[in-house]
Structure formats: C-alpha cells, structure tokens
Coordinates of N, CA, C and O and ligand atoms in Angstrom, one line a residue:
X1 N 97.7 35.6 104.3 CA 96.5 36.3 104.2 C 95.5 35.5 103.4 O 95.7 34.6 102.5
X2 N 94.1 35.9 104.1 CA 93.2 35.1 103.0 C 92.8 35.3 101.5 O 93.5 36.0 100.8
X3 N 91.7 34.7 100.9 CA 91.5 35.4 100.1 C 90.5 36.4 99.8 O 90.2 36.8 98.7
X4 N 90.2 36.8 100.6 CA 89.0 37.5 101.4 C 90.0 39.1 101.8 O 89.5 40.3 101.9
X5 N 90.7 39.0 101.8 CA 91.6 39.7 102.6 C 90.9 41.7 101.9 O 90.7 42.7 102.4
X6 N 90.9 41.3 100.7 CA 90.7 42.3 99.8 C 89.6 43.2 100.0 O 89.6 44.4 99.6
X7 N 88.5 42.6 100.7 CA 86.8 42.8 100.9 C 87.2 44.2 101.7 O 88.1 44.2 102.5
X8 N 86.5 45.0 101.4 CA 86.3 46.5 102.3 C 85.1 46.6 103.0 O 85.0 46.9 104.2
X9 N 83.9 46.2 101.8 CA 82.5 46.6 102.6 C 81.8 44.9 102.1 O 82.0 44.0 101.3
X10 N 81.1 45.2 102.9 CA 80.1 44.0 102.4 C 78.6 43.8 103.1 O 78.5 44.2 104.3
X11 N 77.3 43.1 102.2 CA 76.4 42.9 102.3 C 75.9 42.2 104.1 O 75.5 41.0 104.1
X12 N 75.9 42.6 105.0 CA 75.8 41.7 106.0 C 74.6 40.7 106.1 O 74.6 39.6 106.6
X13 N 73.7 41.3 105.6 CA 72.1 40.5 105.8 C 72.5 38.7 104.6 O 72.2 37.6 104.7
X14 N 73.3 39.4 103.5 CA 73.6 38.1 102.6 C 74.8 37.4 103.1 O 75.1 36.3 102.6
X15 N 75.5 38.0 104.0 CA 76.4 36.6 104.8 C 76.0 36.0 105.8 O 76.4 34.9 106.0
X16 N 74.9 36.6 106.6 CA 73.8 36.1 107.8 C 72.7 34.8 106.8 O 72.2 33.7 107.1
X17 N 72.6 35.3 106.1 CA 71.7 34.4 105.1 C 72.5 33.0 105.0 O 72.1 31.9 105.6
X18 N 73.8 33.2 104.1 CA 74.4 32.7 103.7 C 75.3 31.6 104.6 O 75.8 30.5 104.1
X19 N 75.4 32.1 106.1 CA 76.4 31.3 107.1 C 77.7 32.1 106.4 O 78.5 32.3 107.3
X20 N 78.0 32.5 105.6 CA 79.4 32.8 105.6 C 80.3 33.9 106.4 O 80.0 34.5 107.4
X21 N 81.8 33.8 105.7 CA 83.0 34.0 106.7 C 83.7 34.9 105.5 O 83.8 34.8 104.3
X22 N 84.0 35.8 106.6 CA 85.0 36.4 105.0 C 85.9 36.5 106.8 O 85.3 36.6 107.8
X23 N 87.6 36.5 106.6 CA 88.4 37.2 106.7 C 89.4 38.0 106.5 O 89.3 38.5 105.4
X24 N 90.4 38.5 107.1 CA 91.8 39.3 106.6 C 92.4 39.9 107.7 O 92.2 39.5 108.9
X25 N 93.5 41.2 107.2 CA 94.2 41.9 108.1 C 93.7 43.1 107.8 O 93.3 43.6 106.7
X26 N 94.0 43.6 109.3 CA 94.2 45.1 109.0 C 95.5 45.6 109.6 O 95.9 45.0 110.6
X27 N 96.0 46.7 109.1 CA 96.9 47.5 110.1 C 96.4 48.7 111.0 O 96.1 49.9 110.7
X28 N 96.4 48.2 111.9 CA 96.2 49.1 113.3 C 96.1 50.7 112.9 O 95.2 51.6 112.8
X29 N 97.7 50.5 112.6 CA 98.1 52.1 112.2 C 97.2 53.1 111.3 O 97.3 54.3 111.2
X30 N 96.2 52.4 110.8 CA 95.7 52.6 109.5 C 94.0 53.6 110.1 O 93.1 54.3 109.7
X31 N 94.3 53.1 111.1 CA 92.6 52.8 111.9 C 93.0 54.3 112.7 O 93.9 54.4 113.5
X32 N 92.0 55.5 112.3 CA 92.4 57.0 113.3 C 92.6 56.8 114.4 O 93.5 57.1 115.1
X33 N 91.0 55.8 114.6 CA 90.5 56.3 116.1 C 91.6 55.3 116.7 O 92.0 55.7 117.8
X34 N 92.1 54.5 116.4 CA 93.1 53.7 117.2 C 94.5 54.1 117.0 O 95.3 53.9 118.0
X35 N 95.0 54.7 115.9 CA 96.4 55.1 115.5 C 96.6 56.1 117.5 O 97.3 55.8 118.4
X36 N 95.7 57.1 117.3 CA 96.0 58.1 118.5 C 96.6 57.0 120.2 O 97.3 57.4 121.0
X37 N 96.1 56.2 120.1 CA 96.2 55.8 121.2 C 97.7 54.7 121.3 O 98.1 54.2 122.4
X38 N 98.3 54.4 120.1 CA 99.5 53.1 119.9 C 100.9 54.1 120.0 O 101.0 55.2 119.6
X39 N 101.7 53.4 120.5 CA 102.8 53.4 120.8 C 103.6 54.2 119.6 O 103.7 53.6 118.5
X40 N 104.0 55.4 119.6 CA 104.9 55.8 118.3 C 105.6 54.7 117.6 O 106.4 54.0 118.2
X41 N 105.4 54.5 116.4 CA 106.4 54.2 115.5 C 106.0 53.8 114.2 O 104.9 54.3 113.9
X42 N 106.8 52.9 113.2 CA 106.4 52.6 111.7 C 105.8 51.5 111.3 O 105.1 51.2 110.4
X43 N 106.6 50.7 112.6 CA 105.7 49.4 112.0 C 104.6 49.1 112.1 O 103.9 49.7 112.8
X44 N 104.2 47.9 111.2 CA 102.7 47.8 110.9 C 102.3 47.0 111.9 O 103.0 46.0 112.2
X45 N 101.0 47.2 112.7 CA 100.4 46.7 114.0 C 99.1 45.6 113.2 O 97.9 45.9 113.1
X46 N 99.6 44.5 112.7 CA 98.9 43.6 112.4 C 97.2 43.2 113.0 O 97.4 42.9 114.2
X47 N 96.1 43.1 112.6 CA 95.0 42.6 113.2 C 94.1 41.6 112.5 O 93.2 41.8 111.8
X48 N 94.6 40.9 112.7 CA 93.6 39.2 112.2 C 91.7 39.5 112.6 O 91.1 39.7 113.6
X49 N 91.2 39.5 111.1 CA 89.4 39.9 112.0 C 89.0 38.6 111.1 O 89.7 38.1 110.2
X50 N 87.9 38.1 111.4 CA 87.0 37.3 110.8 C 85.9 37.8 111.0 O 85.8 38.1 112.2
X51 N 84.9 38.0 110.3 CA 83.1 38.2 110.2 C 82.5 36.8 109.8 O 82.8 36.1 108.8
X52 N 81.7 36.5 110.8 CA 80.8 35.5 110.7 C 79.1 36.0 110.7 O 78.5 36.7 111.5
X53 N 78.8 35.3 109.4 CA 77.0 35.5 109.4 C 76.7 34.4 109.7 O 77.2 33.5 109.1
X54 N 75.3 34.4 111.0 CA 74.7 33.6 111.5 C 72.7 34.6 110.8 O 72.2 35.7 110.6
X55 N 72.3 33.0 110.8 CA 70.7 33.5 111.0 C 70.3 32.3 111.4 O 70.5 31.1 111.1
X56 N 69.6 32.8 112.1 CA 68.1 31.7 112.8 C 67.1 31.9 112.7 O 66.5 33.0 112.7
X57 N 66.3 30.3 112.6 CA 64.7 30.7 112.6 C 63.8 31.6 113.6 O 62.6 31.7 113.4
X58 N 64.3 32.1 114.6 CA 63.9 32.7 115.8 C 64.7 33.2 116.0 O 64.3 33.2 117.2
X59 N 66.0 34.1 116.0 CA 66.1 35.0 116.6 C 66.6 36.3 115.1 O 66.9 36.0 113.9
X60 N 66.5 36.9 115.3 CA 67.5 38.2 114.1 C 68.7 37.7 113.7 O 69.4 36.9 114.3
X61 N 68.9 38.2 112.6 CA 70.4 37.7 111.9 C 71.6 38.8 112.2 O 71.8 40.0 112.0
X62 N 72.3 37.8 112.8 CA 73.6 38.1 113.8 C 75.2 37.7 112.9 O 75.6 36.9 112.0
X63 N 75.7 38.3 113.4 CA 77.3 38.8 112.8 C 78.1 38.3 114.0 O 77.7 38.4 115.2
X64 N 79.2 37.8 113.7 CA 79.9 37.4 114.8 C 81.5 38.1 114.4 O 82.2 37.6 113.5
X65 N 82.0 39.3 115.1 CA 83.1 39.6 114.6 C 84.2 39.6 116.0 O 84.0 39.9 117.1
X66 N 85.8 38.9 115.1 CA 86.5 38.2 116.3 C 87.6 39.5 115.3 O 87.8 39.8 114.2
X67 N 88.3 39.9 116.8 CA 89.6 40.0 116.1 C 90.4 39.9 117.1 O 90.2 39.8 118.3
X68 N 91.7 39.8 116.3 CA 93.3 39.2 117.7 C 94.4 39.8 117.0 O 94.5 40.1 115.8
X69 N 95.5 40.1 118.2 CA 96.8 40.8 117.3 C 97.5 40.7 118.6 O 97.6 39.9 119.5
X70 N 98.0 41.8 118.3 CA 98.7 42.8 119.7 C 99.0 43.8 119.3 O 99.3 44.0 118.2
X71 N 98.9 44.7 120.3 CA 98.8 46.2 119.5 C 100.0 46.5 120.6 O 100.1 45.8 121.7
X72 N 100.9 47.7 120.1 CA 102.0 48.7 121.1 C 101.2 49.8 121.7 O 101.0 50.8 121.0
X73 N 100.7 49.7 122.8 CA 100.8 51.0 123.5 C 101.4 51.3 124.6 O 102.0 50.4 125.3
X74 N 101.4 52.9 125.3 CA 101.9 53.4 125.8 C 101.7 53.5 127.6 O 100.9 54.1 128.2
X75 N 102.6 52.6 128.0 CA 102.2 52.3 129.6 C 102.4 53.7 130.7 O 103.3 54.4 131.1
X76 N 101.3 53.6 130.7 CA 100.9 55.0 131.8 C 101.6 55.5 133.3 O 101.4 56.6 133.9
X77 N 102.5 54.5 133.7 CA 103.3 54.1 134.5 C 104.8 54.8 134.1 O 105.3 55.8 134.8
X78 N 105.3 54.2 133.2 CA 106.5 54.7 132.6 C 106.4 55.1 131.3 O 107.5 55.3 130.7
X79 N 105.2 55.3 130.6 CA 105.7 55.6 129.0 C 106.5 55.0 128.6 O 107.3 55.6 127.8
X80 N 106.8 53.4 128.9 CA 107.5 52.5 128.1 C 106.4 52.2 127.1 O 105.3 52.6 127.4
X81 N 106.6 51.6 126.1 CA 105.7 50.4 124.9 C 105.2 49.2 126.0 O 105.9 48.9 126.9
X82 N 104.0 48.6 125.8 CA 103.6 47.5 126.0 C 103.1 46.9 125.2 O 102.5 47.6 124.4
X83 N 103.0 45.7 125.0 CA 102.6 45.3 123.8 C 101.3 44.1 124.5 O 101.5 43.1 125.1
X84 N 100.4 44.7 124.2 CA 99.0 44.2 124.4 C 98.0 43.3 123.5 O 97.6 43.4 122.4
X85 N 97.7 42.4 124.2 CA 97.3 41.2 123.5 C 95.6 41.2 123.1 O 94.5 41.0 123.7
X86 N 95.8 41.5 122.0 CA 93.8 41.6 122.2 C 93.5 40.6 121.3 O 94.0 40.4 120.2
X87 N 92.3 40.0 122.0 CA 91.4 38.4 121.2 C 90.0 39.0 121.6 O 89.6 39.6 122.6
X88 N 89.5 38.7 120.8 CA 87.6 39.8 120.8 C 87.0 39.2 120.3 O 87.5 38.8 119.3
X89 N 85.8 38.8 120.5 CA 85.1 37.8 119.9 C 83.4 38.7 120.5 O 82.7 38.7 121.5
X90 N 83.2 39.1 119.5 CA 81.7 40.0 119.8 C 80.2 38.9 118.8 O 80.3 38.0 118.1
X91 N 79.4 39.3 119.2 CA 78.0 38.8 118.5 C 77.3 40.4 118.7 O 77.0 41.2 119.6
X92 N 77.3 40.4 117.4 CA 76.0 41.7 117.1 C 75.1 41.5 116.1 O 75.3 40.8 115.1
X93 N 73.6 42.6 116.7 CA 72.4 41.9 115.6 C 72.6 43.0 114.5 O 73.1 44.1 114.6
X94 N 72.0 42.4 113.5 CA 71.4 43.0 112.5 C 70.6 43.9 112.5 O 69.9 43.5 113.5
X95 N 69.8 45.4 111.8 CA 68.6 45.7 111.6 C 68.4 46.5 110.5 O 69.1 47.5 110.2
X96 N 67.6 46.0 110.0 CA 67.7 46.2 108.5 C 67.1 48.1 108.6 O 67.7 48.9 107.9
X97 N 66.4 48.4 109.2 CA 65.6 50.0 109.3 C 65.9 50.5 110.9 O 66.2 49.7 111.8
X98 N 65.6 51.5 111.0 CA 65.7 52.1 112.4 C 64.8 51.8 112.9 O 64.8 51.9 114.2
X99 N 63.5 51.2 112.4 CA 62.5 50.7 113.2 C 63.3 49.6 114.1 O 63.9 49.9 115.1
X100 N 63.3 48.3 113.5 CA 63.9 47.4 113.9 C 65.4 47.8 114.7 O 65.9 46.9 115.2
X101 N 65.7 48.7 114.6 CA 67.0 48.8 115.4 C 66.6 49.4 116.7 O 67.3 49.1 117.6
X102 N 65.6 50.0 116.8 CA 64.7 50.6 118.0 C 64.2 49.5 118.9 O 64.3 49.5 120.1
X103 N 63.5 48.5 118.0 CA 63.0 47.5 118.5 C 63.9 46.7 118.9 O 63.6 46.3 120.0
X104 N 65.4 46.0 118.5 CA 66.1 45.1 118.3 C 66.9 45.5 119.9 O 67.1 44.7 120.8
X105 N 67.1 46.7 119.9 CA 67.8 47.4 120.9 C 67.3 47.1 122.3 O 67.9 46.6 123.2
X106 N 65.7 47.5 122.1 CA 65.1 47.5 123.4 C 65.2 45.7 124.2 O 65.6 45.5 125.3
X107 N 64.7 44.9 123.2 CA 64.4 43.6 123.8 C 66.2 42.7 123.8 O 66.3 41.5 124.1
X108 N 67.1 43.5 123.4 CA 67.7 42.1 123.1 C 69.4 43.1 124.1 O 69.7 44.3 123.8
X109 N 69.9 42.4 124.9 CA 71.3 43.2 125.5 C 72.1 43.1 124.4 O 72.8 44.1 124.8
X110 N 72.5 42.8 123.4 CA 73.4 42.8 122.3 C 73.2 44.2 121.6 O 72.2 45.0 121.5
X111 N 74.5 44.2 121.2 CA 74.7 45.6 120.3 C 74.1 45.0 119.2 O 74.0 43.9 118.7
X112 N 73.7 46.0 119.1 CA 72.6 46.2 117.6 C 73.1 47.1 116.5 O 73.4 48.3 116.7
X113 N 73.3 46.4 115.0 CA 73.5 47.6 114.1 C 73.1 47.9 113.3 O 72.4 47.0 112.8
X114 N 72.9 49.2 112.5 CA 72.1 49.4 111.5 C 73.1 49.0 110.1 O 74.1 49.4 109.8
X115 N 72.1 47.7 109.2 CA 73.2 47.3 108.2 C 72.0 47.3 106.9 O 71.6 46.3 106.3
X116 N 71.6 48.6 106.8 CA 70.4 48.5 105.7 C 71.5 49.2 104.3 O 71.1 49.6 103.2
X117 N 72.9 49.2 104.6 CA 73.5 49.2 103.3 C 74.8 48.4 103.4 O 74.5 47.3 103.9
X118 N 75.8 48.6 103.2 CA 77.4 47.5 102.6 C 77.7 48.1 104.1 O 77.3 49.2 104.5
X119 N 78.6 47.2 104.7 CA 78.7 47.8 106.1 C 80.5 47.9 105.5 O 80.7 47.4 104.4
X120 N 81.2 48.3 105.9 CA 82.4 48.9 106.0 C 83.3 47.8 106.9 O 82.8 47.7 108.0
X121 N 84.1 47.3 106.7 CA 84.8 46.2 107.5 C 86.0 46.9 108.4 O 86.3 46.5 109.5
X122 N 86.7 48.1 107.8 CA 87.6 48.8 108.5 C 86.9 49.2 109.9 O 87.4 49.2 111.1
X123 N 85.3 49.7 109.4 CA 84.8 50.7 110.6 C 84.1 49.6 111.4 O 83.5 50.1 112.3
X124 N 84.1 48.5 111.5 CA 83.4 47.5 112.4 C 84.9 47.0 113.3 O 85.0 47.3 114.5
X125 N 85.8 46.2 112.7 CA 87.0 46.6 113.6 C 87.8 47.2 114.1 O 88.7 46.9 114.9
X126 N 87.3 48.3 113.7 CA 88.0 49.7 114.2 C 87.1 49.8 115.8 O 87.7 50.0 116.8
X127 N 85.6 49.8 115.9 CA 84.7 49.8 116.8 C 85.0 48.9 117.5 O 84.8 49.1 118.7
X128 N 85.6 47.6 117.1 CA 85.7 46.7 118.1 C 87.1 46.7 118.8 O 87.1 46.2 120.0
X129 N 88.3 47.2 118.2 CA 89.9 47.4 118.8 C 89.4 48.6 119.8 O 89.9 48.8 120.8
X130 N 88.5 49.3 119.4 CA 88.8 50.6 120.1 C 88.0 50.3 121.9 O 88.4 50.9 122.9
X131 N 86.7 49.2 121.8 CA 86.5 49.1 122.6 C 87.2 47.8 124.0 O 87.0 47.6 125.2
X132 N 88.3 47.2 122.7 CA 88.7 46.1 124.2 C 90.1 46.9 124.6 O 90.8 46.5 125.6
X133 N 90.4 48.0 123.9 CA 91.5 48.6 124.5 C 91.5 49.2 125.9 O 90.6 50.0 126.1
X134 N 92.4 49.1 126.7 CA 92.5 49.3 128.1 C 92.6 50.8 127.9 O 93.0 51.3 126.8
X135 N 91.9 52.0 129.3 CA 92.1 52.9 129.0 C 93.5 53.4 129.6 O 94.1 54.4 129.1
X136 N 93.9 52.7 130.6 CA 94.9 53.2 130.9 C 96.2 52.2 131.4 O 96.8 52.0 132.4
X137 N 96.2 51.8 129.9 CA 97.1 50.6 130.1 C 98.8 50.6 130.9 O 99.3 51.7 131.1
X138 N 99.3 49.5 131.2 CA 100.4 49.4 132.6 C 100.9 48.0 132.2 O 100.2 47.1 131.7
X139 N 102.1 48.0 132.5 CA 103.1 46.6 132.2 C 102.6 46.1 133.4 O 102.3 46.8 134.4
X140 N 102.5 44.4 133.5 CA 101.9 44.1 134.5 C 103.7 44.2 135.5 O 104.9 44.4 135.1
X141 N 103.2 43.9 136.6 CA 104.0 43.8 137.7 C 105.2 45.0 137.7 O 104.8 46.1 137.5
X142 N 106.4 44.8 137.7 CA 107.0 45.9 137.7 C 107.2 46.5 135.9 O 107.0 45.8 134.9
X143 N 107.6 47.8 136.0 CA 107.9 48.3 134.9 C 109.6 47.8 134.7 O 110.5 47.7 135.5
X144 N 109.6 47.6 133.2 CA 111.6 47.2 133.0 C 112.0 48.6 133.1 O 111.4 49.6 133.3
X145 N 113.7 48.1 133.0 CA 114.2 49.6 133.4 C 114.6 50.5 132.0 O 115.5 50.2 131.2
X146 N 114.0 51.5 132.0 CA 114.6 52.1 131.1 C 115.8 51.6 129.8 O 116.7 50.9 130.2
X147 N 115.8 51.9 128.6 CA 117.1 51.4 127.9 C 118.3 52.8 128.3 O 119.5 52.7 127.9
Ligands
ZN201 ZN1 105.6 50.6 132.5

C-alpha cells in the first residue's frame, strides 16, 4: 500500500492545482452500494484507485480517477461466483459552485462534479465500481460444473 493509502477526503481543486496523485486501497466489501451486488463471502475484495489532478490553461480543472481489482460476483446463468476484472480509467471536471456545474455540464460531455468542499474518496470509487459493473453478469462461454 501507499503512503497515501490513509487519505479519506481531500481538497480536489488543490490536487488539480498541484498535478498531484494520491493513491490506495479500498475494500469492495466496505462500499454499500457495491457490497449488494458481490458474491457472498468474507474475503476482502481488494480495489487499487489512484486520483490524478490535472489543470490547464484552457480547459477546467480535471481529476482523473482509475481504479482496478476484481471483484466476485454472481453469474446470472448459474449463480456460480465470477470473478470480474475491472480497470477504469475516468476524467471528470471540477466545479467549484453549481453555477459552474450548470455551465460545465452543458458545454463539456464529461461528467462534471461538484467539489466546492473535501470530496470523499470512498464515495468517488464507489461511483466509479458501481458504474463499470456489468448488470447482468455471466461466465464467459460455458458455465463450470457445479462443485
Ligand atoms: Zn455461470
């Protein structure tokens, strides 16, 4: 783990400033909106994220959040485990007021966030596992057989 690992919330506009990187882990399990959807059990469902701040002289200041793991879930097919490979690599803008998020929204296809306080790092990976997750995930080709 890094040393970063520890960070909960943080300043986004001063890592966009800054160019910086914070990373760490999360556990899956840990995460509601994703616990509901993973495969019963105890182990811990590891997720590698990194936050990158970007700013440019011309465009809004942008976050780049990646995350990778593999998560267990439940194949719709057989209700066997599958173990699902997710690598995510998102770019979202900044806005500091809802004006600008109004505005940011309209002109730009990127997700836009409101980061006019410490943004929450659980709840930004949590948004992001929850959306590369398949909705109705299936072992590719045939299902194994039963134990
Ligand atoms: Zn299956």
């Amino acid at each position: 783990m890094s040393g970063s690992a520890s960070v909960t919330r943080f300043d986004a506009f001063r890592l966009a400033r800054q160019g910086g990187r914070l990373s760490g882990t999360f556990d899956a399990r840990r995460l509601p909106n994703v616990e509901d959807v993973l495969a019963p059990g105890e182990d811990p469902v590891p997720i590698a994220w990194t936050l990158e701040g970007r700013a440019s002289e011309e465009g809004p200041a942008a976050l780049a959040i990646g995350i990778s793991g593999s998560v267990p879930l439940l194949c719709q097919r057989c209700l066997g485990r599958v173990d699902w490979p997710v690598k995510q690599d998102t770019e979202v803008l900044l806005a500091a007021d809802g004006r600008e998020l109004a505005r940011l929204d309209e002109a730009s296809e990127s997700e836009v966030i409101l980061a006019d306080r410490p943004l929450e790092v659980a709840m930004l990976v949590e948004d992001e596992l929850v959306l590369t997750l398949p909705f109705a995930p299936r072992h590719e080709g045939n299902c194994p057989p039963r134990p």
